[in-house]
C-alpha positions as a Markdown table, in Angstrom:
| # | Residue | x | y | z |
|---|---|---|---|---|
| 1 | Unk | -21.3 | 24.7 | -39.8 |
| 2 | Unk | -21.7 | 22.8 | -36.5 |
| 3 | Unk | -23.1 | 19.8 | -38.4 |
| 4 | Unk | -20.0 | 19.7 | -40.6 |
| 5 | Unk | -17.8 | 19.7 | -37.5 |
| 6 | Unk | -19.7 | 16.8 | -36.0 |
| 7 | Unk | -19.4 | 14.8 | -39.3 |
| 8 | Unk | -15.6 | 15.3 | -39.4 |
| 9 | Unk | -15.3 | 14.4 | -35.7 |
| 10 | Unk | -17.4 | 11.2 | -36.2 |
| 11 | Unk | -15.2 | 10.2 | -39.2 |
| 12 | Unk | -12.1 | 10.7 | -37.2 |
| 13 | Unk | -13.4 | 8.4 | -34.4 |
| 14 | Unk | -14.4 | 5.7 | -36.8 |
| 15 | Unk | -11.0 | 5.8 | -38.6 |
| 16 | Unk | -9.2 | 5.7 | -35.2 |
| 17 | Unk | -11.3 | 2.7 | -34.2 |
| 18 | Unk | -10.6 | 0.9 | -37.3 |
| 19 | Unk | -6.9 | 1.4 | -37.0 |
| 20 | Unk | -6.9 | 0.2 | -33.5 |
| 21 | Unk | -8.8 | -3.0 | -34.5 |
| 22 | Unk | -6.3 | -3.6 | -37.3 |
| 23 | Unk | -3.3 | -3.5 | -35.0 |
| 24 | Unk | -2.9 | -7.0 | -33.5 |
| 25 | Unk | -0.3 | -5.8 | -31.0 |
| 26 | Unk | -3.1 | -4.3 | -28.9 |
| 27 | Unk | -4.5 | -7.8 | -28.2 |
| 28 | Unk | -1.2 | -9.8 | -27.6 |
| 29 | Unk | -0.5 | -11.0 | -24.1 |
| 30 | Unk | 3.3 | -10.9 | -24.4 |
| 31 | Unk | 6.0 | -9.5 | -26.5 |
| 32 | Unk | 9.6 | -10.5 | -27.0 |
| 33 | Unk | 12.2 | -11.9 | -29.4 |
| 34 | Unk | 13.5 | -15.3 | -30.4 |
| 35 | Unk | 16.6 | -16.8 | -29.1 |
| 36 | Unk | 18.4 | -20.1 | -29.2 |
| 37 | Unk | 20.9 | -22.0 | -27.0 |
| 38 | Unk | 24.2 | -21.0 | -28.5 |
| 39 | Unk | 27.3 | -23.2 | -27.7 |
| 40 | Unk | 30.8 | -21.9 | -28.4 |
| 41 | Unk | 33.2 | -24.8 | -29.3 |
| 42 | Unk | 36.8 | -24.0 | -28.2 |
| 43 | Unk | 40.1 | -25.8 | -28.9 |
| 44 | Unk | 41.2 | -28.3 | -26.3 |
| 45 | Unk | 44.9 | -28.3 | -27.2 |
| 46 | Unk | 47.6 | -26.2 | -28.6 |
| 47 | Unk | 49.0 | -26.4 | -32.1 |
| 48 | Unk | 48.5 | -25.8 | -35.9 |
| 49 | Unk | 44.9 | -26.3 | -37.0 |
| 50 | Unk | 45.6 | -28.8 | -39.8 |
| 51 | Unk | 42.0 | -29.4 | -40.9 |
| 52 | Unk | 38.9 | -27.4 | -40.1 |
| 53 | Unk | 36.1 | -28.1 | -42.7 |
| 54 | Unk | 33.1 | -26.1 | -41.8 |
| 55 | Unk | 31.2 | -23.1 | -43.1 |
| 56 | Unk | 28.7 | -20.6 | -41.5 |
| 57 | Unk | 25.1 | -21.9 | -42.0 |
| 58 | Unk | 26.2 | -25.4 | -42.3 |
| 59 | Unk | 24.1 | -28.2 | -40.6 |
| 60 | Unk | 26.2 | -30.4 | -38.4 |
| 61 | Unk | 25.2 | -33.7 | -36.8 |
| 62 | Unk | 26.2 | -34.7 | -33.2 |
| 63 | Unk | 29.6 | -36.4 | -33.0 |
| 64 | Unk | 30.5 | -35.2 | -36.6 |
| 65 | Unk | 34.3 | -34.9 | -37.1 |
| 66 | Unk | 35.1 | -31.4 | -38.3 |
| 67 | Unk | 38.9 | -31.1 | -38.0 |
| 68 | Unk | 42.0 | -31.7 | -36.0 |
| 69 | Unk | 44.9 | -30.0 | -34.4 |
| 70 | Unk | 48.5 | -31.2 | -35.3 |
| 71 | Unk | 49.4 | -34.1 | -33.0 |
| 72 | Unk | 53.0 | -34.9 | -34.3 |
| 73 | Unk | 54.7 | -33.3 | -31.1 |
| 74 | Unk | 52.4 | -35.3 | -28.9 |
| 75 | Unk | 53.0 | -38.5 | -30.7 |
| 76 | Unk | 56.8 | -38.1 | -30.5 |
| 77 | Unk | 56.5 | -37.4 | -26.8 |
| 78 | Unk | 54.4 | -40.6 | -26.3 |
| 79 | Unk | 57.1 | -42.6 | -28.1 |
| 80 | Unk | 59.7 | -41.1 | -25.9 |
| 81 | Unk | 57.8 | -42.1 | -22.8 |
| 82 | Unk | 57.4 | -45.7 | -24.2 |
| 83 | Unk | 61.1 | -46.0 | -24.5 |
| 84 | Unk | 61.6 | -44.7 | -21.0 |
| 85 | Unk | 59.1 | -47.3 | -19.7 |
| 86 | Unk | 61.0 | -50.2 | -21.4 |
| 87 | Unk | 64.3 | -49.0 | -20.0 |
| 88 | Unk | 62.8 | -48.8 | -16.5 |
| 89 | Unk | 61.3 | -52.4 | -16.9 |
| 90 | Unk | 64.7 | -53.8 | -17.9 |
| 91 | Unk | 66.2 | -52.3 | -14.8 |
| 92 | Unk | 63.6 | -54.0 | -12.6 |
| 93 | Unk | 63.9 | -57.5 | -14.2 |
| 94 | Unk | 66.8 | -58.5 | -12.0 |
| 95 | Unk | 65.0 | -57.5 | -8.9 |
| 96 | Unk | 61.8 | -59.2 | -10.0 |
| 97 | Unk | 63.6 | -62.5 | -10.8 |
| 98 | Unk | 65.0 | -62.4 | -7.2 |
| 99 | Unk | 61.5 | -62.1 | -5.8 |
| 100 | Unk | 60.3 | -65.0 | -8.0 |
| 101 | Unk | 63.1 | -67.3 | -6.7 |
| 102 | Unk | 62.2 | -66.3 | -3.1 |
| 103 | Unk | 58.5 | -67.0 | -3.7 |
| 104 | Unk | 59.4 | -70.5 | -4.9 |
| 105 | Unk | 61.4 | -71.1 | -1.7 |
| 106 | Unk | 58.5 | -69.9 | 0.4 |
| 107 | Unk | 56.1 | -72.3 | -1.2 |
| 108 | Unk | 58.5 | -75.2 | -0.6 |
| 109 | Unk | 59.0 | -74.1 | 3.0 |
| 110 | Unk | 55.2 | -74.0 | 3.6 |
| 111 | Unk | 54.8 | -77.5 | 2.2 |
| 112 | Unk | 57.4 | -78.7 | 4.7 |
| 113 | Unk | 55.7 | -76.8 | 7.5 |
| 114 | Unk | 52.4 | -78.5 | 6.7 |
| 115 | Unk | 54.1 | -82.0 | 6.5 |
| 116 | Unk | 55.8 | -81.5 | 9.9 |
| 117 | Unk | 52.6 | -80.4 | 11.5 |
| 118 | Unk | 51.0 | -83.5 | 10.3 |
| 119 | Unk | 53.9 | -85.7 | 11.6 |
| 120 | Unk | 53.8 | -84.0 | 15.0 |
| 121 | Unk | 50.1 | -85.1 | 15.3 |
| 122 | Unk | 51.3 | -88.6 | 14.7 |
| 123 | Unk | 54.3 | -88.3 | 17.1 |
| 124 | Unk | 56.6 | -88.7 | 14.2 |
| 125 | Unk | 58.3 | -85.3 | 14.4 |
| 126 | Unk | 59.6 | -82.9 | 17.0 |
| 127 | Unk | 58.6 | -79.3 | 17.9 |
| 128 | Unk | 62.2 | -78.2 | 17.0 |
| 129 | Unk | 61.8 | -79.3 | 13.5 |
| 130 | Unk | 58.6 | -77.2 | 13.2 |
| 131 | Unk | 60.3 | -74.2 | 14.8 |
| 132 | Unk | 63.1 | -74.5 | 12.3 |
| 133 | Unk | 60.7 | -74.5 | 9.3 |
| 134 | Unk | 58.8 | -71.5 | 10.8 |
| 135 | Unk | 62.0 | -69.6 | 11.2 |
| 136 | Unk | 62.9 | -70.4 | 7.5 |
| 137 | Unk | 59.6 | -69.1 | 6.3 |
| 138 | Unk | 59.9 | -65.8 | 8.3 |
| 139 | Unk | 63.5 | -65.2 | 6.9 |
| 140 | Unk | 62.2 | -65.7 | 3.3 |
| 141 | Unk | 59.3 | -63.3 | 4.0 |
| 142 | Unk | 61.6 | -60.7 | 5.3 |
| 143 | Unk | 63.9 | -61.1 | 2.3 |
| 144 | Unk | 60.9 | -60.6 | -0.1 |
| 145 | Unk | 59.9 | -57.4 | 1.8 |
| 146 | Unk | 63.4 | -56.1 | 1.7 |
| 147 | Unk | 63.7 | -56.6 | -2.1 |
| 148 | Unk | 60.2 | -55.1 | -2.8 |
| 149 | Unk | 61.3 | -52.1 | -0.7 |
| 150 | Unk | 64.3 | -51.7 | -2.9 |
| 151 | Unk | 62.2 | -52.1 | -6.0 |
| 152 | Unk | 59.6 | -49.5 | -4.9 |
| 153 | Unk | 61.3 | -46.5 | -6.6 |
| 154 | Unk | 61.3 | -48.5 | -9.9 |
| 155 | Unk | 57.6 | -49.4 | -9.5 |
| 156 | Unk | 56.7 | -45.8 | -8.7 |
| 157 | Unk | 58.7 | -44.6 | -11.8 |
| 158 | Unk | 56.7 | -47.0 | -13.9 |
| 159 | Unk | 53.5 | -45.7 | -12.5 |
| 160 | Unk | 54.4 | -42.2 | -13.1 |
| 161 | Unk | 55.4 | -42.9 | -16.8 |
| 162 | Unk | 52.0 | -44.7 | -17.3 |
| 163 | Unk | 50.2 | -41.6 | -16.0 |
| 164 | Unk | 52.1 | -39.4 | -18.4 |
| 165 | Unk | 51.3 | -41.8 | -21.3 |
| 166 | Unk | 47.6 | -41.6 | -20.5 |
| 167 | Unk | 47.8 | -37.7 | -20.4 |
| 168 | Unk | 49.4 | -37.6 | -23.8 |
| 169 | Unk | 46.8 | -40.0 | -25.2 |
| 170 | Unk | 44.0 | -37.8 | -23.8 |
| 171 | Unk | 45.5 | -34.7 | -25.5 |
| 172 | Unk | 45.8 | -36.6 | -28.8 |
| 173 | Unk | 42.1 | -37.6 | -28.4 |
| 174 | Unk | 41.2 | -34.0 | -27.7 |
| 175 | Unk | 43.1 | -32.8 | -30.8 |
| 176 | Unk | 40.3 | -34.2 | -32.8 |
| 177 | Unk | 37.4 | -31.6 | -33.0 |
| 178 | Unk | 34.1 | -33.4 | -32.6 |
| 179 | Unk | 30.8 | -31.5 | -33.0 |
| 180 | Unk | 28.9 | -31.9 | -29.7 |
| 181 | Unk | 25.3 | -31.3 | -30.8 |
| 182 | Unk | 22.9 | -31.3 | -33.8 |
| 183 | Unk | 22.8 | -27.7 | -35.0 |
| 184 | Unk | 23.6 | -24.9 | -37.4 |
| 185 | Unk | 27.0 | -23.1 | -37.5 |
| 186 | Unk | 26.4 | -19.6 | -36.6 |
| 187 | Unk | 29.9 | -18.1 | -36.5 |
| 188 | Unk | 33.3 | -19.5 | -37.6 |
| 189 | Unk | 36.2 | -18.0 | -35.6 |
| 190 | Unk | 39.2 | -19.8 | -37.1 |
| 191 | Unk | 40.6 | -21.1 | -40.4 |
| 192 | Unk | 42.9 | -24.0 | -41.4 |
| 193 | Unk | 46.6 | -23.5 | -40.9 |
| 194 | Unk | 46.1 | -21.0 | -38.0 |
| 195 | Unk | 47.9 | -21.6 | -34.7 |
| 196 | Unk | 45.4 | -22.2 | -32.0 |
| 197 | Unk | 45.6 | -22.6 | -28.2 |
| 198 | Unk | 43.6 | -24.2 | -25.5 |
| 199 | Unk | 40.4 | -22.4 | -24.9 |
| 200 | Unk | 40.4 | -20.4 | -28.1 |
| 201 | Unk | 36.9 | -20.3 | -29.8 |
| 202 | Unk | 36.7 | -22.1 | -33.1 |
| 203 | Unk | 33.0 | -21.8 | -33.9 |
| 204 | Unk | 29.5 | -21.2 | -32.5 |
| 205 | Unk | 26.7 | -23.6 | -33.1 |
| 206 | Unk | 23.0 | -23.5 | -32.1 |
| 207 | Unk | 20.1 | -26.0 | -32.6 |
| 208 | Unk | 17.6 | -23.9 | -34.7 |
| 209 | Unk | 15.0 | -26.6 | -35.0 |
| 210 | Unk | 13.4 | -25.5 | -31.8 |
| 211 | Unk | 13.5 | -21.8 | -31.0 |
| 212 | Unk | 12.9 | -20.1 | -27.7 |
| 213 | Unk | 10.7 | -17.0 | -27.5 |
| 214 | Unk | 11.4 | -14.9 | -24.4 |
| 215 | Unk | 8.4 | -12.7 | -23.7 |
| 216 | Unk | 7.5 | -10.4 | -20.8 |
| 217 | Unk | 4.2 | -10.5 | -18.9 |
| 218 | Unk | 2.8 | -8.4 | -16.0 |
| 219 | Unk | 2.1 | -9.8 | -12.5 |
| 220 | Unk | -1.6 | -9.7 | -13.2 |
| 221 | Unk | -1.0 | -12.2 | -16.1 |
| 222 | Unk | 0.9 | -14.7 | -14.0 |
| 223 | Unk | -2.2 | -16.7 | -13.0 |
| 224 | Unk | -3.0 | -17.1 | -16.7 |
| 225 | Unk | 0.2 | -19.0 | -17.6 |
| 226 | Unk | 1.8 | -22.2 | -16.5 |
| 227 | Unk | 4.6 | -24.5 | -17.6 |
| 228 | Unk | 3.4 | -26.9 | -20.3 |
| 229 | Unk | 0.7 | -24.6 | -21.4 |
| 230 | Unk | 0.0 | -24.3 | -25.1 |
| 231 | Unk | 0.0 | -20.8 | -26.6 |
| 232 | Unk | -0.1 | -19.1 | -30.0 |
| 233 | Unk | 3.0 | -17.3 | -31.2 |
| 234 | Unk | 2.7 | -14.7 | -34.1 |
| 235 | Unk | 5.3 | -13.1 | -36.2 |
| 236 | Unk | 5.0 | -10.5 | -38.9 |
| 237 | Unk | 4.6 | -12.0 | -42.4 |
| 238 | Unk | 4.1 | -9.5 | -45.2 |
| 239 | Unk | 1.0 | -7.6 | -44.2 |
| 240 | Unk | -0.4 | -10.3 | -41.9 |
| 241 | Unk | 0.6 | -12.2 | -38.9 |
| 242 | Unk | 1.8 | -15.9 | -39.2 |
| 243 | Unk | 0.9 | -18.3 | -36.4 |
| 244 | Unk | 2.9 | -20.9 | -34.6 |
| 245 | Unk | 2.2 | -23.2 | -31.8 |
| 246 | Unk | 4.3 | -22.8 | -28.7 |
| 247 | Unk | 4.7 | -24.5 | -25.3 |
| 248 | Unk | 5.6 | -22.5 | -22.2 |
| 249 | Unk | 8.8 | -24.2 | -20.8 |
| 250 | Unk | 9.9 | -21.6 | -18.2 |
| 251 | Unk | 8.5 | -18.9 | -16.0 |
| 252 | Unk | 10.8 | -16.6 | -14.0 |
| 253 | Unk | 10.4 | -16.6 | -10.2 |
| 254 | Unk | 11.4 | -13.0 | -9.8 |
| 255 | Unk | 10.3 | -9.9 | -11.5 |
| 256 | Unk | 12.6 | -7.5 | -13.4 |
| 257 | Unk | 12.2 | -4.0 | -14.9 |
| 258 | Unk | 10.6 | -3.8 | -18.2 |
| 259 | Unk | 13.2 | -4.0 | -21.1 |
| 260 | Unk | 13.2 | -0.8 | -23.2 |
| 261 | Unk | 12.5 | -2.6 | -26.4 |
| 262 | Unk | 9.4 | -4.3 | -25.0 |
| 263 | Unk | 5.9 | -3.0 | -24.9 |
| 264 | Unk | 3.8 | -4.7 | -22.5 |
| 265 | Unk | 0.0 | -5.2 | -22.4 |
| 266 | Unk | -0.3 | -2.6 | -19.6 |
| 267 | Unk | 2.4 | 0.1 | -20.2 |
| 268 | Unk | 2.0 | 1.3 | -16.7 |
| 269 | Unk | 3.5 | -1.9 | -15.2 |
| 270 | Unk | 7.1 | -1.2 | -14.3 |
| 271 | Unk | 8.0 | -4.8 | -13.3 |
| 272 | Unk | 7.5 | -7.8 | -15.5 |
| 273 | Unk | 8.2 | -11.5 | -15.5 |
| 274 | Unk | 10.1 | -13.4 | -18.2 |
| 275 | Unk | 8.5 | -16.4 | -19.8 |
| 276 | Unk | 10.2 | -18.8 | -22.3 |
| 277 | Unk | 8.2 | -20.6 | -25.1 |
| 278 | Unk | 9.5 | -23.4 | -27.3 |
| 279 | Unk | 8.4 | -23.1 | -30.9 |
| 280 | Unk | 9.1 | -25.5 | -33.7 |
| 281 | Unk | 11.1 | -23.8 | -36.4 |
| 282 | Unk | 9.9 | -24.3 | -40.0 |
| 283 | Unk | 12.9 | -22.3 | -41.2 |
| 284 | Unk | 11.2 | -18.9 | -40.9 |
| 285 | Unk | 12.2 | -18.1 | -37.4 |
| 286 | Unk | 15.5 | -16.3 | -36.8 |
| 287 | Unk | 17.5 | -15.4 | -33.7 |
| 288 | Unk | 16.4 | -11.9 | -32.6 |
| 289 | Unk | 13.1 | -11.8 | -34.6 |
| 290 | Unk | 10.4 | -10.1 | -32.6 |
| 291 | Unk | 7.1 | -12.0 | -31.9 |
| 292 | Unk | 3.9 | -11.9 | -29.9 |
| 293 | Unk | 2.4 | -14.4 | -27.4 |
| 294 | Unk | -1.3 | -15.0 | -27.4 |
| 295 | Unk | -2.9 | -17.1 | -24.8 |
| 296 | Unk | -5.4 | -19.5 | -26.3 |
| 297 | Unk | -8.1 | -18.8 | -23.8 |
């Protein structure tokens, strides 16, 4: 009877040992989930979404044109500003022509001034003649300053119109929806013919070619990992584990409490450090997928 009990106990120990050896999780150095850098693209203008040609799961190239917001109101406003600019310029033409005449007179007076100075050196002219020319030059300069002062409001108005035109052109440019990065469309938030507004999300995109695995390790494992280190990443694949090569790109500088969904190597450790690992995606890695990190040494 005792012998039978010993046999049963021995079989139980062997079975438990085999099960533990078959569970790869007991040997992994870190546990976590895959994530990607997600970017939400939002509208930069108000209006009707005339064209928005994307679908969820679609691969988009950087700088690809994906749609545009109605620009007719902006174009009409720009035309109105151009007309106002032409009217303002026509108002200032008379003043500008007066300045041109005075500048011509000033040039002639300076020529006379130079000639009289040369004659004085040869004792062929008097100081009074030079004083008269200098007085004439000063009068012309004062007249130019006076006219320019009168024209200042017109000049400022033209500058203000130019600034408004540039603002409208910038809004028209931002009405075109240009994709900022290479990536895959994760979520589409809007449809053509909808009325959108500044800051309203249009779609979410992420580069899934390289995934980031965020794992958690204990303080005792810190000395075993460093940025740039190559590690092995494993995911569940049918009844086995599939291996990927990973590179550690970030290690947290501060500890945090162990996330509930993570089982660490030492379950008694209450504080862990987050580590990010870049993994090239062959199409089998998805956001949120659990994985393990194995140190190659």
